[in-house]
Amino acid sequence: MSMDLDAPVPMTGFQEQPTATILCCNCGAPIDGTTAAGALCTDCVKLTVDITQGIQRESVLHTCKDCERWLQPPSSWVSAAPESRELLALCLRKLRGLNKVRIIDASFIWTEPHSRRIKVKITIQQEAFQGTILQQTFEVEYVVASQQCPDCQKSYTANTWRSSIQVRQKVPHKRTFLYLEQLILKHNAHRDTINIKETKDGLDFFFAQRNHAERMVDFLSSVSPTRVKKSQELISMDVHTSVKQYKITYSVELIPICKDDLVALPLKLARSLGNISPLTLCYRVGTSINLLDPNTLQTADVPTPVYWRSPFKNLADVQELVEFIVMDIEPVGQSNGRFYLAEATVALASDLGVNDQTYFTRTHLGGVLHVGDSVLGYHLTRTNFNDENFEAIENSHQYGSTIPDVVLVKKFYARKKKNKSRNWRLKRMAREEEEGTINRRQQEQDRLEADFELFLRDIEEDQELRSTLQLYKNKNAKPRTERMEGVETGDGDVEQMEEDEDSDDENVPQINMDELLEDFDELNVGDEE
């Protein structure tokens, strides 16, 4: 018996097994029996198995016509633009059964805007059989229905607001509220208000929710010395569930002491503040009252709780300032921050050419005053004060002889009545004016314009005040008038007068353009004019 050594040896352990083929039970097509899903081919699986079964194909979306918000069940209302991601997410959350499948893609299908229909195409995946994952695309149609939201419902009733803040200050001018308005705009603290109303002695802020008003009260207390009182009024009550609805009002009273006011302190309080002189100037109002003795440059702070325990009024305000002319000034050499002590001899501007009466005083303005300058101050010798604290100072053996004839406050710059050529301006809040007669509204408007002009001048002169505000470039500023050549005599006189007025304004402090922000949009915000 012979063997062929070169013949290949069969390897029975590595032979390929034939594929088990079966026929589809539906169409008879041959398929792989080891991977077939329920004896069905792929085409028959797609035709017979519906993975979208149990998912809504129609639904309803509720929108408010007034505020254009959409209802997100059960009771919240959200803002969403047409065909936005927010609206698509709201549509998907409305469908029952969608959480049982995997969402691959979702997009809007264009519909006519007036059709009140929204169509969404959704692609999902789900495991039909073991090892078989199907993907299917279907459309869902939403009907847009109108429903008024609770906030818009309240706008048509008397209960439009749930909480309000009444900010008041008992002073004859609006300088504090003008400054407070700029701080509110800078920090956008009024973003939750539904209305702002201007009253005789202050401002009223109205809110739809209580927590918004509490946030505003905290902001006011953080930027100014205040005293807050709370009151509430019952507007409705459900006797079955004992649910009550209240209107809550916060009364915020500002301290009636402003910048540049002359203050007569109680003697006991003055001794507790480092034995400062009771007759002082208020040079800043923040979370506390900052006082300055112009004779010694000693400063003191009166915290808000200390003031309300022993309140006092100002002796004189900026409306009682008188113009003086500096005849002589000699620095003493003592300084405290931006204040420089000096001895000055001044005369009333109205007495020049009438008499030679002068007054000697010590002032904290030694760093800015020179001979011939104009300065504003309080003339104490020609003024009668009806104040208990001032009478106590006059009768005091320690302080009675130290009351000066004149207290200088700030340097005075000659200006036009209203400067139209400022290269900057301020943003103003949109507010509702208080109702009244025509004459009263005109008087209030004139007084507010005068206070606003004084506030603008304070911003130009006080760099420390200017650093806390936001100033904007004025693109509509009028250029300075120039003298024209070849005009008639009458017109020439007019142009010469305007040029002289502009030349007077050249000595006025100017604000650098680097300190200004870009101009703002005037669509919803008023300006200084």
Coordinates of C-alpha atoms in Angstrom, one line a residue:
M1 CA 0.0 0.0 0.0
S2 CA 1.4 3.3 -1.0
M3 CA 0.8 6.9 0.3
D4 CA 1.0 10.2 -1.5
L5 CA 3.0 12.4 0.8
D6 CA 2.3 15.5 -1.3
A7 CA -1.5 15.3 -1.1
P8 CA -3.2 17.9 1.1
V9 CA -4.5 16.7 4.4
P10 CA -8.2 17.6 5.0
M11 CA -8.8 19.9 8.1
T12 CA -12.3 19.0 9.1
G13 CA -12.3 21.2 12.3
F14 CA -12.0 24.5 10.3
Q15 CA -14.5 23.9 7.5
E16 CA -17.1 26.7 7.0
Q17 CA -20.6 25.9 8.0
P18 CA -23.3 26.6 5.5
T19 CA -25.7 29.6 6.3
A20 CA -29.1 28.7 7.5
T21 CA -31.5 30.4 5.2
I22 CA -35.3 30.6 5.8
L23 CA -38.1 32.3 4.0
C24 CA -39.9 35.4 5.2
C25 CA -43.2 34.4 6.6
N26 CA -44.9 37.4 5.0
C27 CA -43.4 37.8 1.5
G28 CA -41.3 34.6 1.1
A29 CA -38.0 36.3 0.5
P30 CA -34.9 34.3 1.7
I31 CA -33.4 35.8 4.9
D32 CA -30.7 34.8 7.4
G33 CA -32.4 32.5 9.9
T34 CA -29.9 33.2 12.6
T35 CA -30.4 37.0 12.6
A36 CA -34.0 37.3 11.4
A37 CA -36.4 39.1 13.6
G38 CA -39.6 37.1 14.1
A39 CA -39.1 35.4 10.6
L40 CA -39.6 38.7 8.9
C41 CA -37.3 40.4 6.4
T42 CA -36.2 44.0 6.9
D43 CA -38.8 45.5 4.5
C44 CA -41.6 43.5 6.2
V45 CA -40.4 44.6 9.7
K46 CA -40.7 48.3 8.5
L47 CA -44.2 47.7 7.1
T48 CA -45.6 45.7 10.0
V49 CA -44.0 47.1 13.1
D50 CA -44.9 50.7 14.1
I51 CA -42.7 52.1 16.9
T52 CA -44.6 55.4 17.0
Q53 CA -47.7 53.6 18.3
G54 CA -48.9 55.3 21.5
I55 CA -47.4 58.7 20.6
Q56 CA -49.7 61.6 20.0
R57 CA -50.0 62.9 16.5
E58 CA -52.1 65.9 17.4
S59 CA -52.0 68.4 20.3
V60 CA -52.9 71.9 21.4
L61 CA -50.7 74.8 22.3
H62 CA -52.0 77.7 24.3
T63 CA -50.6 81.2 23.8
C64 CA -51.5 84.7 25.2
K65 CA -52.3 87.2 22.5
D66 CA -51.3 90.2 24.7
C67 CA -47.9 89.2 25.9
E68 CA -47.2 86.5 23.2
R69 CA -46.1 83.9 25.8
W70 CA -46.8 80.2 25.7
L71 CA -48.4 78.0 28.4
Q72 CA -46.1 75.4 29.8
P73 CA -48.2 73.0 31.9
P74 CA -49.3 73.2 34.5
S75 CA -49.3 76.9 35.2
S76 CA -46.0 78.6 34.0
W77 CA -45.8 80.9 31.0
V78 CA -42.6 81.1 28.9
S79 CA -41.5 83.4 26.1
A80 CA -40.5 81.7 22.9
A81 CA -40.1 83.1 19.3
P82 CA -41.6 81.3 16.4
E83 CA -39.6 78.2 15.2
S84 CA -37.2 78.7 18.1
R85 CA -35.4 76.0 20.2
E86 CA -37.5 77.0 23.2
L87 CA -40.8 76.5 21.3
L88 CA -39.6 73.2 19.9
A89 CA -38.7 72.0 23.4
L90 CA -42.2 73.0 24.5
C91 CA -43.8 71.1 21.6
L92 CA -41.9 67.9 22.4
R93 CA -42.8 68.1 26.1
K94 CA -46.5 68.2 25.2
L95 CA -46.5 64.8 23.5
R96 CA -47.4 61.7 25.6
G97 CA -45.4 58.6 25.0
L98 CA -42.4 60.3 23.6
N99 CA -40.3 59.6 26.7
K100 CA -40.4 55.8 25.9
V101 CA -38.4 56.2 22.6
R102 CA -35.1 57.8 21.6
I103 CA -35.4 61.1 19.8
I104 CA -32.9 61.4 16.9
D105 CA -34.0 64.7 15.2
A106 CA -36.9 67.2 15.4
S107 CA -37.6 70.2 13.2
F108 CA -40.4 72.5 12.2
I109 CA -42.3 72.2 9.0
W110 CA -43.3 75.5 7.4
T111 CA -46.9 76.5 7.7
E112 CA -48.9 79.6 6.9
P113 CA -48.6 82.2 9.8
H114 CA -52.3 82.8 9.9
S115 CA -53.2 79.1 9.8
R116 CA -52.9 78.7 13.6
R117 CA -51.1 75.4 13.0
I118 CA -47.6 74.2 13.9
K119 CA -46.2 71.1 12.4
V120 CA -43.1 69.3 13.7
K121 CA -41.2 66.4 12.0
I122 CA -39.7 64.0 14.6
T123 CA -37.3 61.1 14.0
I124 CA -37.1 58.4 16.7
Q125 CA -35.4 55.0 17.3
Q126 CA -36.6 52.0 19.2
E127 CA -35.7 48.3 19.5
A128 CA -38.5 46.4 17.8
F129 CA -37.1 42.9 18.5
Q130 CA -34.0 41.6 20.2
G131 CA -31.1 42.9 18.3
T132 CA -33.2 44.9 15.8
I133 CA -33.4 48.7 16.1
L134 CA -35.8 50.6 13.9
Q135 CA -35.8 54.3 13.0
Q136 CA -39.0 56.1 11.9
T137 CA -40.0 59.6 11.0
F138 CA -43.5 61.0 11.6
E139 CA -45.2 64.4 11.8
V140 CA -47.2 66.0 14.6
E141 CA -49.6 68.8 14.2
Y142 CA -50.3 71.4 16.9
V143 CA -53.4 73.6 17.0
V144 CA -52.6 77.1 18.5
A145 CA -55.3 78.2 20.8
S146 CA -55.6 81.5 22.6
Q147 CA -55.7 81.8 26.4
Q148 CA -55.1 84.9 28.5
C149 CA -52.3 84.5 31.1
P150 CA -53.0 85.6 34.7
D151 CA -50.7 88.6 34.4
C152 CA -52.7 90.0 31.4
Q153 CA -55.9 89.2 33.2
K154 CA -54.9 91.4 36.2
S155 CA -53.9 94.2 33.8
Y156 CA -57.6 94.7 33.0
T157 CA -58.6 94.9 36.7
A158 CA -57.8 97.2 39.6
N159 CA -55.3 94.6 41.1
T160 CA -52.6 95.1 38.5
W161 CA -49.8 95.1 41.0
R162 CA -49.1 92.9 44.1
S163 CA -46.3 95.0 45.7
S164 CA -45.2 98.6 45.6
I165 CA -42.4 100.8 47.0
Q166 CA -43.0 104.4 48.0
V167 CA -39.7 106.3 48.1
R168 CA -39.9 109.6 49.8
Q169 CA -37.6 112.4 51.0
K170 CA -38.9 115.6 52.6
V171 CA -36.7 118.2 50.9
P172 CA -37.7 121.0 48.5
H173 CA -35.6 119.7 45.6
K174 CA -35.1 116.5 43.5
R175 CA -31.3 116.3 43.5
T176 CA -31.3 113.1 45.6
F177 CA -33.8 111.3 43.4
L178 CA -31.9 112.4 40.2
Y179 CA -28.8 110.7 41.7
L180 CA -30.7 107.7 42.9
E181 CA -32.2 107.3 39.4
Q182 CA -28.8 107.1 37.8
L183 CA -27.7 104.4 40.3
I184 CA -30.8 102.4 39.5
L185 CA -30.1 102.6 35.8
K186 CA -26.5 101.7 36.3
H187 CA -27.3 98.5 38.2
N188 CA -30.5 97.8 36.2
A189 CA -32.4 97.5 39.5
H190 CA -35.7 98.5 37.9
R191 CA -35.9 95.6 35.5
D192 CA -38.8 93.9 37.3
T193 CA -41.0 97.0 37.7
I194 CA -44.3 97.1 35.8
N195 CA -44.8 100.8 36.3
I196 CA -42.9 103.8 37.8
K197 CA -44.9 106.8 38.9
E198 CA -43.4 110.2 39.8
T199 CA -45.0 112.0 42.8
K200 CA -44.5 115.3 44.5
D201 CA -42.0 114.1 47.1
G202 CA -40.6 111.0 45.4
L203 CA -41.2 107.9 43.3
D204 CA -43.5 104.9 43.4
F205 CA -42.4 101.6 42.0
F206 CA -44.9 98.8 41.3
F207 CA -44.2 95.1 41.0
A208 CA -46.1 92.0 40.1
Q209 CA -44.4 89.8 42.7
R210 CA -43.4 90.4 46.3
N211 CA -39.8 89.1 46.0
H212 CA -39.1 91.7 43.3
A213 CA -40.1 94.5 45.6
E214 CA -37.9 93.1 48.4
R215 CA -35.0 92.9 46.1
M216 CA -35.5 96.6 45.2
V217 CA -35.7 97.5 48.9
D218 CA -32.4 95.8 49.6
F219 CA -30.8 97.7 46.7
L220 CA -32.1 101.1 48.0
S221 CA -30.8 100.3 51.5
S222 CA -27.4 99.4 50.1
V223 CA -26.9 102.8 48.3
S224 CA -28.6 105.3 50.6
P225 CA -29.5 105.7 54.3
T226 CA -33.2 104.7 54.5
R227 CA -35.9 103.7 57.0
V228 CA -38.3 101.0 55.7
K229 CA -41.9 100.3 56.9
K230 CA -44.1 97.5 55.6
S231 CA -47.9 97.4 55.3
Q232 CA -50.3 95.0 53.7
E233 CA -53.9 95.0 52.5
L234 CA -56.1 91.9 52.0
I235 CA -57.6 91.9 48.6
S236 CA -59.1 88.3 48.3
M237 CA -59.5 85.1 50.4
D238 CA -60.7 81.6 49.6
V239 CA -62.7 80.4 52.5
H240 CA -62.4 76.8 51.4
T241 CA -58.6 76.6 51.2
S242 CA -57.8 79.6 53.4
V243 CA -55.6 81.0 50.6
K244 CA -55.3 84.8 50.9
Q245 CA -54.0 87.4 48.5
Y246 CA -52.4 90.6 49.8
K247 CA -51.2 93.9 48.4
I248 CA -47.9 94.7 50.1
T249 CA -46.5 98.3 50.3
Y250 CA -43.0 99.3 51.4
S251 CA -42.5 102.8 52.6
V252 CA -38.9 103.8 52.1
E253 CA -38.0 107.1 53.7
L254 CA -34.7 108.8 52.8
I255 CA -32.7 110.8 55.3
P256 CA -33.5 114.5 54.6
I257 CA -29.9 115.5 54.5
C258 CA -28.2 116.1 51.1
K259 CA -24.8 116.9 49.7
D260 CA -23.6 120.5 50.5
D261 CA -26.2 121.0 53.2
L262 CA -25.4 123.0 56.3
V263 CA -26.1 120.8 59.4
A264 CA -26.4 121.7 63.1
L265 CA -25.8 118.6 65.1
P266 CA -27.2 117.9 68.6
L267 CA -24.4 118.7 71.1
K268 CA -24.6 115.2 72.6
L269 CA -24.3 113.6 69.2
A270 CA -21.4 115.9 68.2
R271 CA -19.4 114.9 71.3
S272 CA -20.0 111.2 70.5
L273 CA -18.6 111.7 67.0
G274 CA -15.0 112.5 68.1
N275 CA -16.1 115.9 69.6
I276 CA -16.5 117.4 66.2
S277 CA -17.9 121.0 65.9
P278 CA -21.7 120.9 65.9
L279 CA -21.9 123.2 62.9
T280 CA -20.8 121.1 59.9
L281 CA -21.1 120.6 56.1
C282 CA -22.4 117.4 54.5
Y283 CA -19.9 116.6 51.8
R284 CA -21.2 113.1 50.8
V285 CA -24.2 110.9 51.4
G286 CA -23.7 107.2 51.0
T287 CA -24.9 104.5 53.3
S288 CA -24.1 107.0 56.0
I289 CA -23.9 110.8 56.3
N290 CA -20.3 112.2 55.9
L291 CA -19.8 115.5 57.7
L292 CA -16.9 118.0 57.6
D293 CA -15.9 120.8 59.9
P294 CA -14.6 123.5 57.5
N295 CA -12.7 125.2 60.3
T296 CA -10.5 122.2 61.2
L297 CA -11.1 119.7 58.3
Q298 CA -12.3 117.1 60.9
T299 CA -14.7 114.6 59.4
A300 CA -17.3 112.3 61.0
D301 CA -19.7 109.6 59.8
V302 CA -23.3 109.3 61.1
P303 CA -24.5 105.8 60.4
T304 CA -28.2 105.2 59.5
P305 CA -29.3 103.6 62.8
V306 CA -27.6 106.4 64.8
Y307 CA -29.4 109.1 62.8
W308 CA -32.9 107.6 63.2
R309 CA -32.3 107.2 67.0
S310 CA -31.7 111.0 67.2
P311 CA -32.9 112.6 63.9
F312 CA -32.0 116.1 63.0
K313 CA -32.8 118.4 60.0
N314 CA -30.5 120.4 57.8
L315 CA -30.0 124.0 58.8
A316 CA -29.8 125.3 55.2
D317 CA -29.8 123.7 51.7
V318 CA -28.3 124.6 48.3
Q319 CA -31.2 126.8 47.5
E320 CA -30.0 129.3 50.1
L321 CA -26.4 129.6 48.8
V322 CA -25.1 133.1 48.1
E323 CA -22.4 134.2 45.7
F324 CA -19.2 135.7 47.3
I325 CA -16.0 137.1 45.7
V326 CA -12.6 136.0 47.1
M327 CA -10.7 139.1 48.0
D328 CA -7.7 137.4 49.6
I329 CA -6.8 133.8 50.5
E330 CA -3.9 132.3 52.4
P331 CA -3.3 128.5 52.8
V332 CA -2.7 127.3 56.3
G333 CA -0.9 124.1 55.3
Q334 CA -3.2 121.6 56.7
S335 CA -5.0 119.1 54.4
N336 CA -7.3 116.1 54.6
G337 CA -7.7 114.2 51.4
R338 CA -9.0 116.5 48.7
F339 CA -9.6 119.3 51.3
Y340 CA -7.0 122.0 51.9
L341 CA -7.5 124.4 54.8
A342 CA -7.1 128.1 54.1
E343 CA -8.0 131.5 55.5
A344 CA -10.0 133.7 53.2
T345 CA -11.5 137.2 53.0
V346 CA -14.6 137.3 50.9
A347 CA -17.2 139.9 50.0
L348 CA -20.8 139.6 48.8
A349 CA -21.0 139.8 45.0
S350 CA -24.1 142.0 45.4
D351 CA -22.2 144.4 47.6
L352 CA -19.4 145.1 45.1
G353 CA -19.5 148.8 44.3
V354 CA -22.0 149.5 47.1
N355 CA -20.0 149.1 50.2
D356 CA -16.6 147.7 51.3
Q357 CA -17.8 145.2 53.8
T358 CA -15.8 142.0 53.9
Y359 CA -16.0 138.7 55.9
F360 CA -13.1 136.6 57.2
T361 CA -13.6 132.9 57.3
R362 CA -11.7 129.6 57.2
T363 CA -12.5 127.2 54.4
H364 CA -11.7 123.7 53.1
L365 CA -11.5 125.0 49.5
G366 CA -7.9 126.2 49.7
G367 CA -6.9 123.9 46.8
V368 CA -9.3 125.4 44.2
L369 CA -9.9 129.0 45.2
H370 CA -7.8 132.0 44.1
V371 CA -8.1 135.7 44.4
G372 CA -11.0 137.0 42.2
D373 CA -12.9 133.7 42.1
S374 CA -16.6 133.4 42.8
V375 CA -17.6 131.0 45.5
L376 CA -21.0 129.9 46.9
G377 CA -21.6 129.8 50.6
Y378 CA -24.0 130.3 53.5
H379 CA -24.3 133.9 54.9
L380 CA -25.0 133.2 58.6
T381 CA -25.0 136.8 59.8
R382 CA -28.0 137.8 57.7
T383 CA -30.0 134.6 58.2
N384 CA -32.3 133.7 61.1
F385 CA -32.6 130.0 61.8
N386 CA -35.5 128.5 63.6
D387 CA -33.7 125.4 64.8
E388 CA -33.3 124.0 68.3
N389 CA -29.9 122.6 67.7
F390 CA -28.5 125.9 66.3
E391 CA -29.9 127.8 69.3
A392 CA -28.2 125.3 71.6
I393 CA -24.9 126.0 69.7
E394 CA -25.4 129.8 70.1
N395 CA -26.1 129.5 73.9
S396 CA -23.2 127.1 74.4
H397 CA -20.0 128.5 76.1
Q398 CA -17.8 126.1 74.1
Y399 CA -19.2 126.7 70.6
G400 CA -21.1 130.0 70.8
S401 CA -18.1 132.1 69.9
T402 CA -16.9 129.9 67.1
I403 CA -19.9 130.4 64.8
P404 CA -18.5 132.0 61.6
D405 CA -20.1 134.8 59.6
V406 CA -19.8 132.8 56.3
V407 CA -19.5 129.1 55.5
L408 CA -18.1 128.6 52.0
V409 CA -19.3 125.5 50.2
K410 CA -18.1 125.2 46.6
K411 CA -16.5 127.2 43.8
F412 CA -18.9 129.0 41.4
Y413 CA -18.5 128.9 37.6
A414 CA -20.4 131.5 35.5
R415 CA -22.4 129.6 32.8
K416 CA -25.2 130.1 30.5
K417 CA -28.7 129.3 31.8
K418 CA -28.8 126.0 30.0
N419 CA -25.8 124.5 28.2
K420 CA -26.8 123.1 24.8
S421 CA -23.2 122.1 23.8
R422 CA -22.5 119.4 26.4
N423 CA -20.7 116.5 24.8
W424 CA -22.4 114.1 27.2
R425 CA -25.8 113.2 28.5
L426 CA -27.6 110.9 31.0
K427 CA -30.1 108.1 30.6
R428 CA -33.5 108.6 32.1
M429 CA -36.1 106.2 33.4
A430 CA -39.5 105.9 31.7
R431 CA -42.0 107.0 34.3
E432 CA -45.6 108.2 34.6
E433 CA -46.2 111.7 35.9
E434 CA -48.6 112.5 38.7
E435 CA -51.9 114.0 37.6
G436 CA -52.7 117.6 38.4
T437 CA -53.8 120.9 37.1
I438 CA -52.0 122.5 34.1
N439 CA -50.4 125.3 36.2
R440 CA -49.2 122.8 38.8
R441 CA -47.7 120.5 36.2
Q442 CA -45.9 123.5 34.6
Q443 CA -44.5 124.6 38.0
E444 CA -43.3 121.1 38.7
Q445 CA -41.7 120.8 35.3
D446 CA -39.9 124.1 35.7
R447 CA -38.6 123.2 39.1
L448 CA -37.5 119.8 37.9
E449 CA -35.6 121.3 34.9
A450 CA -33.8 123.7 37.3
D451 CA -32.9 120.8 39.7
F452 CA -31.7 118.7 36.7
E453 CA -29.5 121.5 35.5
L454 CA -27.9 121.9 38.9
F455 CA -27.4 118.2 39.0
L456 CA -25.6 118.2 35.7
R457 CA -23.3 121.0 36.9
D458 CA -22.5 119.0 40.0
I459 CA -21.5 116.1 37.8
E460 CA -19.1 118.3 35.8
E461 CA -17.5 119.8 38.9
D462 CA -17.3 116.8 41.2
Q463 CA -15.1 114.0 39.8
E464 CA -15.9 111.7 42.8
L465 CA -19.6 112.0 42.0
R466 CA -19.0 111.4 38.3
S467 CA -17.1 108.2 38.9
T468 CA -20.2 106.5 40.4
L469 CA -22.4 107.2 37.4
Q470 CA -22.6 106.2 33.7
L471 CA -22.3 109.0 31.3
Y472 CA -22.9 108.7 27.5
K473 CA -21.7 110.5 24.5
N474 CA -24.1 113.1 23.1
K475 CA -24.1 112.8 19.3
N476 CA -26.6 115.7 19.0
A477 CA -24.4 118.2 20.9
K478 CA -24.4 121.6 19.3
P479 CA -21.0 123.0 18.4
R480 CA -19.8 126.2 20.0
T481 CA -20.9 129.3 18.1
E482 CA -18.3 131.2 16.2
R483 CA -18.2 134.9 15.3
M484 CA -19.3 135.5 11.7
E485 CA -17.7 138.0 9.4
G486 CA -19.5 140.3 6.9
V487 CA -22.8 140.5 8.8
E488 CA -24.9 143.5 9.7
T489 CA -24.4 145.5 12.9
G490 CA -27.4 144.1 14.7
D491 CA -26.7 140.5 13.8
G492 CA -23.0 141.1 14.7
D493 CA -24.0 142.2 18.1
V494 CA -25.9 139.0 18.6
E495 CA -23.1 136.8 17.4
Q496 CA -20.6 138.7 19.6
M497 CA -22.9 138.1 22.7
E498 CA -23.0 134.4 22.0
E499 CA -19.3 134.2 21.6
D500 CA -18.9 136.0 24.9
E501 CA -21.2 133.4 26.6
D502 CA -19.1 130.6 25.1
S503 CA -15.9 132.2 26.2
D504 CA -17.3 132.3 29.8
D505 CA -18.0 128.5 29.6
E506 CA -14.3 127.8 28.7
N507 CA -13.4 128.0 32.4
V508 CA -16.1 125.5 33.3
P509 CA -14.8 122.0 34.1
Q510 CA -15.2 119.7 31.1
I511 CA -15.7 115.9 31.0
N512 CA -13.1 114.0 29.1
M513 CA -14.4 111.9 26.2
D514 CA -12.6 108.8 27.6
E515 CA -14.9 108.8 30.6
L516 CA -18.0 108.5 28.4
L517 CA -19.8 105.4 27.1
E518 CA -21.2 104.9 23.7
D519 CA -24.6 106.5 23.0
F520 CA -27.7 104.5 24.0
D521 CA -30.8 103.6 22.1
E522 CA -33.6 106.1 22.6
L523 CA -36.4 103.7 21.7
N524 CA -37.6 103.2 25.2
V525 CA -35.5 105.6 27.2
G526 CA -35.7 109.3 27.4
D527 CA -32.7 111.7 27.6
E528 CA -32.0 114.8 29.5
E529 CA -33.8 117.0 27.0

